[in-house]
Tab-separated table of C-alpha atoms in Angstrom:
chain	number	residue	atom	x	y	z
A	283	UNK	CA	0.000	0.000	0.000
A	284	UNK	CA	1.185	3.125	-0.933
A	285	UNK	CA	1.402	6.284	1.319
A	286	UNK	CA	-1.044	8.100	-0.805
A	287	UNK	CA	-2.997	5.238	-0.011
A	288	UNK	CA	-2.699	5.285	3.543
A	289	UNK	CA	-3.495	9.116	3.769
A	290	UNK	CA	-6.473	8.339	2.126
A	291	UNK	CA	-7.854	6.114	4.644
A	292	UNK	CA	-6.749	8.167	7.904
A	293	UNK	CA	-7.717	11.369	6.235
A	294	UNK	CA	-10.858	12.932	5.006
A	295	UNK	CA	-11.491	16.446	3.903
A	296	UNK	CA	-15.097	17.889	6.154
A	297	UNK	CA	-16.708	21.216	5.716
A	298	UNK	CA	-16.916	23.718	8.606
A	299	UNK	CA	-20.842	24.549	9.412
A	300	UNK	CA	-22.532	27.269	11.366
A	301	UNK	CA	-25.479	27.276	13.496
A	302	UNK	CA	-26.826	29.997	15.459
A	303	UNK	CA	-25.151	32.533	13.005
A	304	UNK	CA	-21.763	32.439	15.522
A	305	UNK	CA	-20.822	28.903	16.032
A	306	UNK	CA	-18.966	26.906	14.084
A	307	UNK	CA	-19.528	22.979	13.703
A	308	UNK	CA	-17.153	19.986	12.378
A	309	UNK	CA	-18.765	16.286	12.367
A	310	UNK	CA	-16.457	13.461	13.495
A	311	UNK	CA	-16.081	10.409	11.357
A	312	UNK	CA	-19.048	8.183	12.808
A	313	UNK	CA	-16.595	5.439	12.569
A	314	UNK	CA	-14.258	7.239	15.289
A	315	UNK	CA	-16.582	7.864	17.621
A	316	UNK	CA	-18.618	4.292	17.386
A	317	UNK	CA	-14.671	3.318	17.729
A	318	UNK	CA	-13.967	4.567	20.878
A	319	UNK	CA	-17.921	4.237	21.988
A	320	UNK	CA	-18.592	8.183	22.234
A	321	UNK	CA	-22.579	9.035	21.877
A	322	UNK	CA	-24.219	12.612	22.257
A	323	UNK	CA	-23.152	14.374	25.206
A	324	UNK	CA	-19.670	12.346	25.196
A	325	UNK	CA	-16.711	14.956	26.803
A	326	UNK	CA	-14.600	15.985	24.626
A	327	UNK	CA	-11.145	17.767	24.589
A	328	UNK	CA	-10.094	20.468	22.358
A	329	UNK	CA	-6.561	21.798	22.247
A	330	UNK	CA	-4.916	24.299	20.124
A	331	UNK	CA	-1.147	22.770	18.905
A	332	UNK	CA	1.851	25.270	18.834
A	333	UNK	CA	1.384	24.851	14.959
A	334	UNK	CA	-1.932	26.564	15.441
A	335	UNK	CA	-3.762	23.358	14.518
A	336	UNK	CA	-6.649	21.270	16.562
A	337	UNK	CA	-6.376	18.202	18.654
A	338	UNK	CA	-9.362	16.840	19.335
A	339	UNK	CA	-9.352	13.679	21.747
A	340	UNK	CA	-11.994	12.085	24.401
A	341	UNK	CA	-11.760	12.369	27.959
A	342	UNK	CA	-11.471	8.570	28.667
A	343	UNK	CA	-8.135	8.851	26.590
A	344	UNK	CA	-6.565	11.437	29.099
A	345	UNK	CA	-8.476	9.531	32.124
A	346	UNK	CA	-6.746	6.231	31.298
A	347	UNK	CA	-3.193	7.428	30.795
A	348	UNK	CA	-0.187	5.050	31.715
A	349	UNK	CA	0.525	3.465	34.661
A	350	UNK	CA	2.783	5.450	37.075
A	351	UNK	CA	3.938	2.621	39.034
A	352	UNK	CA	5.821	-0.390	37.279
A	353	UNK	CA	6.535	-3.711	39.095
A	354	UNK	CA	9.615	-5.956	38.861
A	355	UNK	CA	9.185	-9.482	40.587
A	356	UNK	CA	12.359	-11.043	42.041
A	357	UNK	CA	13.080	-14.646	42.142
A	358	UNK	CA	16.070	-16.247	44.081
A	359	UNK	CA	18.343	-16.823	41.479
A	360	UNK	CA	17.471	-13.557	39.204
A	361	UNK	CA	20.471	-11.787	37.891
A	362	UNK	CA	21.109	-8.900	40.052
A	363	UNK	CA	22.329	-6.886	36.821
A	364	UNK	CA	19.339	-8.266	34.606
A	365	UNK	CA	17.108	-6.604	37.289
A	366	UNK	CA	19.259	-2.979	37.522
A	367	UNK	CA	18.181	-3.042	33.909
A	368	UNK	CA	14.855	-3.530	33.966
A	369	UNK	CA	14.780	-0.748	36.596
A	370	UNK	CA	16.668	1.524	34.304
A	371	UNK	CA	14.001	0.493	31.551
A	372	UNK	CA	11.255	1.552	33.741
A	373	UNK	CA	13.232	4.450	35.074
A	374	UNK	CA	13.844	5.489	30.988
A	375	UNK	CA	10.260	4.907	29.857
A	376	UNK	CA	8.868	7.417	32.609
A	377	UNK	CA	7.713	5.502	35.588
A	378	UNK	CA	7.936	7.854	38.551
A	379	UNK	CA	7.399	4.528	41.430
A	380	UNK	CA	9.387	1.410	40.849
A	381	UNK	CA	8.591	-1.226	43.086
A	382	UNK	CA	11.078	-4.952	42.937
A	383	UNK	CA	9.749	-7.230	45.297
A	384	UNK	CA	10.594	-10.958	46.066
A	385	UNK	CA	8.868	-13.767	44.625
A	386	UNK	CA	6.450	-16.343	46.557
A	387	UNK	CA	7.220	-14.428	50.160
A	388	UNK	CA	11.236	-14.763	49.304
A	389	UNK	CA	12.893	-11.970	51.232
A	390	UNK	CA	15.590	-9.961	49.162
A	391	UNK	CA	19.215	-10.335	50.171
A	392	UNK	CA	20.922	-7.915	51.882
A	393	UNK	CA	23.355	-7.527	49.024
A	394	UNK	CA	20.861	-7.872	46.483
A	395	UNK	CA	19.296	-4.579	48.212
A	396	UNK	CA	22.511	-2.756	48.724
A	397	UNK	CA	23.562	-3.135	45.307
A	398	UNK	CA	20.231	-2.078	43.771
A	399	UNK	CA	20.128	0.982	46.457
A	400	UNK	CA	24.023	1.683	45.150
A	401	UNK	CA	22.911	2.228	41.738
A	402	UNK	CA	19.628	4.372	41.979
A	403	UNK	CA	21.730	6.971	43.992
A	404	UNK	CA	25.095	6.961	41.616
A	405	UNK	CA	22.925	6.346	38.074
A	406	UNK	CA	19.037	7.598	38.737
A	407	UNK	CA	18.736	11.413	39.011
A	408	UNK	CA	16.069	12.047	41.256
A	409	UNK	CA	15.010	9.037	42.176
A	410	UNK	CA	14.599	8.359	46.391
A	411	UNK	CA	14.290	5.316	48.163
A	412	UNK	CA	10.972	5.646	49.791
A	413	UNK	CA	10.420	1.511	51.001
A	414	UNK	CA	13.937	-0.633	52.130
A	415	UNK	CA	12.037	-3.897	53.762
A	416	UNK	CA	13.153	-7.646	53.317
A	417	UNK	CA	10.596	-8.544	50.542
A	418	UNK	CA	10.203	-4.769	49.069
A	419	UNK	CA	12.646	-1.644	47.696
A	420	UNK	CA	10.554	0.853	46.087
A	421	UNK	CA	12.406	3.533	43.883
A	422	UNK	CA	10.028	7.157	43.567
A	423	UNK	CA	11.081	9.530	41.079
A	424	UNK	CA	10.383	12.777	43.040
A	425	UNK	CA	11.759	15.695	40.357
A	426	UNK	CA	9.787	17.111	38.320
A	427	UNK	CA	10.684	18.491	34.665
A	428	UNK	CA	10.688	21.795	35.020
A	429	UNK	CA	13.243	21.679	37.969
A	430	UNK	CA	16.156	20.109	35.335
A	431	UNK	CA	15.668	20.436	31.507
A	432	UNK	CA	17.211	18.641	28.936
A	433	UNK	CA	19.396	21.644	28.420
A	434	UNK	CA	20.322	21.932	31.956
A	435	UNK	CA	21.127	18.559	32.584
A	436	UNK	CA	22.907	18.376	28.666
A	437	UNK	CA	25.135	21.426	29.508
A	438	UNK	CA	26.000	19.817	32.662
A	439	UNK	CA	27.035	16.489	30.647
A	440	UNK	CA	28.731	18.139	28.126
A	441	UNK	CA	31.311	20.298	31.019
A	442	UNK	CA	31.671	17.032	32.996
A	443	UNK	CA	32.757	15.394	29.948
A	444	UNK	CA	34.826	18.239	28.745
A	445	UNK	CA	36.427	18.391	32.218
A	446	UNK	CA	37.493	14.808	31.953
A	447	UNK	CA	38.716	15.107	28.676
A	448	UNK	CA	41.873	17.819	29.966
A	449	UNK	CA	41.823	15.962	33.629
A	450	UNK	CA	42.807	12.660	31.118
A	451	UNK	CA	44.934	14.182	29.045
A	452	UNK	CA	46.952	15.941	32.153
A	453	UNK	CA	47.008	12.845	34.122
A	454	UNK	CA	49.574	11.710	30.995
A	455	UNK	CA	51.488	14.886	30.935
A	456	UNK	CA	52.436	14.182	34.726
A	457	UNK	CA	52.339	10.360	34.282
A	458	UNK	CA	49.639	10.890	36.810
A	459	UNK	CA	47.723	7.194	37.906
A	460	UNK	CA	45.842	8.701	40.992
A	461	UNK	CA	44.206	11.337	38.509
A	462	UNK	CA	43.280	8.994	35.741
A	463	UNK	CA	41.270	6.822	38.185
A	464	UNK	CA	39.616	10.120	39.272
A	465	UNK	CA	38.330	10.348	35.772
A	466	UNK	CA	37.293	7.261	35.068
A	467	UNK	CA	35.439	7.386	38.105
A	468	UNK	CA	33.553	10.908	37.445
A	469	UNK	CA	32.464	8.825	34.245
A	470	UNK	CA	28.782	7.787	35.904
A	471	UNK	CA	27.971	11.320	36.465
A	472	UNK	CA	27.675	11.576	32.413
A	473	UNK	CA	25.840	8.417	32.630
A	474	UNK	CA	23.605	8.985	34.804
A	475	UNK	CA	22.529	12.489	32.950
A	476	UNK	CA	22.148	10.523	30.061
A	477	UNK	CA	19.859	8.152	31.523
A	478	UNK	CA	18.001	11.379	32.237
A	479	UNK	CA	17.720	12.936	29.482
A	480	UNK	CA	17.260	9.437	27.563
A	481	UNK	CA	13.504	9.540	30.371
A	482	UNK	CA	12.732	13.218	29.092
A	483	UNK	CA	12.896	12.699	25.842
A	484	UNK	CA	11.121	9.015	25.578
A	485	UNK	CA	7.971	11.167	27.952
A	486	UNK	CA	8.001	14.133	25.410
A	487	UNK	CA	7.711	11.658	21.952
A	488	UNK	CA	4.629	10.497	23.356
A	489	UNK	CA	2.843	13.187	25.442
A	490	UNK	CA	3.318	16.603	23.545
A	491	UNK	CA	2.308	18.559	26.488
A	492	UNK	CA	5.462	17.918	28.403
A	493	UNK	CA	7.591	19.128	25.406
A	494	UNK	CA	7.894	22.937	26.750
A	495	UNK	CA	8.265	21.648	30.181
A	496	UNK	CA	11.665	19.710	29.770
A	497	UNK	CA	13.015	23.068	27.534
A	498	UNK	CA	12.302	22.186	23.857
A	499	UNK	CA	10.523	23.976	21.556
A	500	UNK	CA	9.038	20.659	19.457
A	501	UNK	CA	8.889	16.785	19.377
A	502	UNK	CA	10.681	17.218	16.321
A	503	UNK	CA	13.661	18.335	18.210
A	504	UNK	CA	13.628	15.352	20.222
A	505	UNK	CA	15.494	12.896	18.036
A	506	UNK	CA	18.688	15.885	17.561
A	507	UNK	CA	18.647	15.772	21.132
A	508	UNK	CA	18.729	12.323	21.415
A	509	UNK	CA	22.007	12.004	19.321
A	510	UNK	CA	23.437	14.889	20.986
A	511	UNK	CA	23.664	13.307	24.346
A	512	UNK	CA	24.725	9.918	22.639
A	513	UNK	CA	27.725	11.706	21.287
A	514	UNK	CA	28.160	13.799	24.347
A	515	UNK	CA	28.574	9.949	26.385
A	516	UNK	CA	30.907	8.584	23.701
A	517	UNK	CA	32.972	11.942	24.369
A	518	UNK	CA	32.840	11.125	28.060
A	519	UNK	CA	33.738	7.442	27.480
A	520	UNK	CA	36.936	8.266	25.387
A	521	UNK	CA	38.060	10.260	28.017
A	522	UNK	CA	38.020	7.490	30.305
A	523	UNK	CA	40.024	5.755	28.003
A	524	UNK	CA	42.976	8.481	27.904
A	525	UNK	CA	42.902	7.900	31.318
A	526	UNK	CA	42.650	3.757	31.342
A	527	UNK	CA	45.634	3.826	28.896
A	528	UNK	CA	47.612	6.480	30.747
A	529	UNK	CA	47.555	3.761	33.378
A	530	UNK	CA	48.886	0.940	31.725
A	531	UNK	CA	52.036	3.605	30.775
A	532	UNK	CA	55.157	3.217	32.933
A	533	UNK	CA	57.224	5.904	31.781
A	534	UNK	CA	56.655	8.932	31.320
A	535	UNK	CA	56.145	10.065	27.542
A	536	UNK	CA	58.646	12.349	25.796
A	537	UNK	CA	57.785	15.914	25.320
A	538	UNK	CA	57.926	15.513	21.658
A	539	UNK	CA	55.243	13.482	21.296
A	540	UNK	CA	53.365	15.059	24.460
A	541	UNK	CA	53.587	18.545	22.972
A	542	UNK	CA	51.677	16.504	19.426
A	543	UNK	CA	49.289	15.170	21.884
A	544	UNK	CA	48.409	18.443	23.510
A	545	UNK	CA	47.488	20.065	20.102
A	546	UNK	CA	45.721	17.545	19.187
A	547	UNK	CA	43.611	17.420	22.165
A	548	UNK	CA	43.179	21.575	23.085
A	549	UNK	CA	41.609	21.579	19.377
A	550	UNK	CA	39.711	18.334	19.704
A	551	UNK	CA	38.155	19.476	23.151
A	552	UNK	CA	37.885	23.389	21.885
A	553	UNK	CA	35.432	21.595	18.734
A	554	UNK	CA	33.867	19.815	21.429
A	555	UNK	CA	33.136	23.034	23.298
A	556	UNK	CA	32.200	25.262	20.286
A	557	UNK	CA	29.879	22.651	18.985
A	558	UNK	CA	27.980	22.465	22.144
A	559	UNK	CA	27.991	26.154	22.651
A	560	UNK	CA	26.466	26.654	19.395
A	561	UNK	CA	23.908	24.336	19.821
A	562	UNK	CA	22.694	26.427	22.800
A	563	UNK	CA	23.217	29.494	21.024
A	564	UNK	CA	21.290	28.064	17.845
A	565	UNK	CA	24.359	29.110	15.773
A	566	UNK	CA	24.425	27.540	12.190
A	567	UNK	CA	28.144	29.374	11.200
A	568	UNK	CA	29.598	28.045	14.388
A	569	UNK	CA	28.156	24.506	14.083
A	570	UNK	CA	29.734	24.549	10.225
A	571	UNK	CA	33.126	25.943	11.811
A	572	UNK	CA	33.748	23.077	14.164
A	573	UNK	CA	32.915	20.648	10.951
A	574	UNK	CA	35.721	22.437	8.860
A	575	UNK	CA	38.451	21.561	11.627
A	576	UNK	CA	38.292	18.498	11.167
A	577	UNK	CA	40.908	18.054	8.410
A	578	UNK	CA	43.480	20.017	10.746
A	579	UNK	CA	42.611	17.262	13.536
A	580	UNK	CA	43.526	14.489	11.297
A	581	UNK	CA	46.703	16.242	10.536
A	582	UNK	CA	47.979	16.584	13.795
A	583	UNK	CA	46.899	12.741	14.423
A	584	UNK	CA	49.232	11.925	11.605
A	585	UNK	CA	52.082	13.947	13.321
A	586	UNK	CA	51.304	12.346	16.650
A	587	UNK	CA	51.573	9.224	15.587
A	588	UNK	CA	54.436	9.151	13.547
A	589	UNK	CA	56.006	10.730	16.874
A	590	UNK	CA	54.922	7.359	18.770
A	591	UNK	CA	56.646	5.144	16.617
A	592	UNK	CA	59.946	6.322	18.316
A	593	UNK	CA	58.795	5.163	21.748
A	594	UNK	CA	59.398	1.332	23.134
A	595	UNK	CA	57.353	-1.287	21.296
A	596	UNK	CA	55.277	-2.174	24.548
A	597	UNK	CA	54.138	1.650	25.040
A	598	UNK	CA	52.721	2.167	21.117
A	599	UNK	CA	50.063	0.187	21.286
A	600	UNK	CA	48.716	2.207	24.640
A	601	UNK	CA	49.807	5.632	22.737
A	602	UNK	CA	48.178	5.118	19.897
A	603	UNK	CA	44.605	4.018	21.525
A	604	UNK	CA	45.306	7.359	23.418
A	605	UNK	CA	45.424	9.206	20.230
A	606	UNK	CA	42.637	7.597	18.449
A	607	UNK	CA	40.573	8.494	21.368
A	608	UNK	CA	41.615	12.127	21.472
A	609	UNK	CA	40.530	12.286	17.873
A	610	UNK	CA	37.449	10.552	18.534
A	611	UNK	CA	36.156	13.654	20.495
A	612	UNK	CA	37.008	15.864	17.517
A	613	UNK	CA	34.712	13.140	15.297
A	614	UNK	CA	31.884	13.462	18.025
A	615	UNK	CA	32.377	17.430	17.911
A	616	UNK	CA	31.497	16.813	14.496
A	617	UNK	CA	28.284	14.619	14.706
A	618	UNK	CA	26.752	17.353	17.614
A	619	UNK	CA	27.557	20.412	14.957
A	620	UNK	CA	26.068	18.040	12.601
A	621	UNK	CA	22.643	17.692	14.165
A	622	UNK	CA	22.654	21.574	15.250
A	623	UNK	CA	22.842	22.372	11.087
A	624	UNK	CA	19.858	19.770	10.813
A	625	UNK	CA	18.269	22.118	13.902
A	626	UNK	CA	18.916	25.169	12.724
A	627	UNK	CA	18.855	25.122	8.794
A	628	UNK	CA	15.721	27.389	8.507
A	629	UNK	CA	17.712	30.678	10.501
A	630	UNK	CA	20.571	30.710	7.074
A	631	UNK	CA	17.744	29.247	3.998
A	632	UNK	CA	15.973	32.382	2.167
């Protein structure tokens, strides 16, 4: 079936009536309304879009809405991670009240509990433990959109993850172990923003009222925003692995190759920074700036690694990881700037 086809049987062209000499009458398909069992006097709700067109929707549809509470059942020998990610499912798919209780009046181990109560606080942004019993832990998201919006809790991402990016790369300069496992341990504050964000954004494709609440403008927007805080992780996760291979170093690098590796990464983290300023700004030029940098990034990569070869045979394969995750960030740069042309194309089209 084509898609004129299928327009043709969802949509139907109605003329606009008026009684009384002031009102103004539509008729709904009778098919609808026998449908979803509406007769005269049936409540109806009228909204006006931000497009300036008409929903027009029964009652019962707003009455039923979705459950806010979800369930998880615990047997004995469940997977303690399998059920973390159910909870994160639930927490991403806008629950506010998880409840995981034990099985045929099983009580939940201690550790079971501890590790579930571990990772609401360090991955579930605000989420409270409101029940800790033997047989129940109940999880109650208490924050409400308004009070963090995507962009607030995307800006914070995107400085956490810029932060880690120079904490990694000056944890090498030094030869620094205690600050690389610093950053790889800041790493779950990205995460657990991006589990956020991932729950604002899943609520606002489906309920269009919400979308000014969490601080867009559109559901279109919702997808950009989507890959934005994807690539805004990935950033995040390659600085963790500057700093996981500046551990397995045990010398200290020359300051040939160091000095490669510091260009490299002040331009690579500088895209990072002007891509995600211009996507707050809603700047098209900047977005296209940070894309044309590119080709300079992959020059100094070539320079940086031809600098590596000169080091000891068991220290190039760490160095060069390092460097292909420094340019990694000026690739993700790239795919944000990317998304805020496909954003912003109207503000530079005649």
């Amino acid at each position: 079936m084509t898609t004129k086809e299928i327009e043709k049987l969802t949509e139907e062209q109605r003329k606009l009536q008026v009684t009384g000499g002031s009102t103004f009458i539509l008729s709904l398909p009778k098919d609808w309304a026998t449908k979803n069992e509406l007769k005269r006097g049936s409540s109806m709700i009228v909204r006006e879009e931000d497009d300036g067109s008409l929903s027009i929707s029964p009652s019962s549809f707003h009455q039923r809405g979705k459950p806010d509470e979800a369930f998880i059942k615990v047997a004995q020998n469940d997977n303690p991670d399998a059920i973390m990610r159910t909870a994160i499912s639930a927490y991403i798919n806008g629950y506010n009240v998880i409840h995981i209780r034990a099985q045929n009046q099983k009580v939940l181990s201690s550790k079971l509990r501890n590790h579930l109560k571990t990772f609401a606080r360090n991955y579930l942004v605000g989420t409270e433990i409101v029940t800790d019993t033997a047989t129940n832990l109940t999880l109650q998201v208490l924050l409400n959109y308004p009070e963090l919006t995507i962009r607030t809790a995307l800006s914070r991402m995107a400085i956490i993850a810029s932060s880690m990016h120079k904490e990694a790369i000056q944890s090498l300069m030094n030869l620094d172990h205690s600050n690389a496992k610093a950053v790889i341990e800041t790493d779950r504050e990205v995460n657990r923003f991006g589990l956020y964000i991932v729950r604002l954004l899943k609520i606002a494709v489906t309920n269009q009222r919400v979308v000014k609440d969490i601080g867009l403008s559109s559901q279109i927007d919702c997808l950009g925003y989507r890959l934005i805080a994807k690539s805004v992780e990935r950033s995040a996760d390659h600085a963790t692995k500057i700093a996981e291979n500046t551990l397995l170093l045990k010398e200290t690098v020359n300051e040939e190759l160091l000095s490669k590796i510091a260009q490299l990464s002040e331009l690579a983290n500088t895209m990072f920074e002007d891509a995600m300023a211009a996507l707050f700004k809603h700047d098209f030029n900047q977005a296209e700036a940070v894309i044309e940098k590119i080709e300079q990034v992959q020059q100094l990569e070539k320079e940086a690694v031809l600098q590596a070869q000169n080091i000891k045979i068991e220290e190039v394969v760490n160095l060069r990881l390092l460097i292909e995750s420094v340019r990694r960030t000026a690739e993700y740069a790239c795919d944000i700037s990317e998304v805020v042309l496909n954003l912003n194309v109207v503000s530079v089209l005649s």
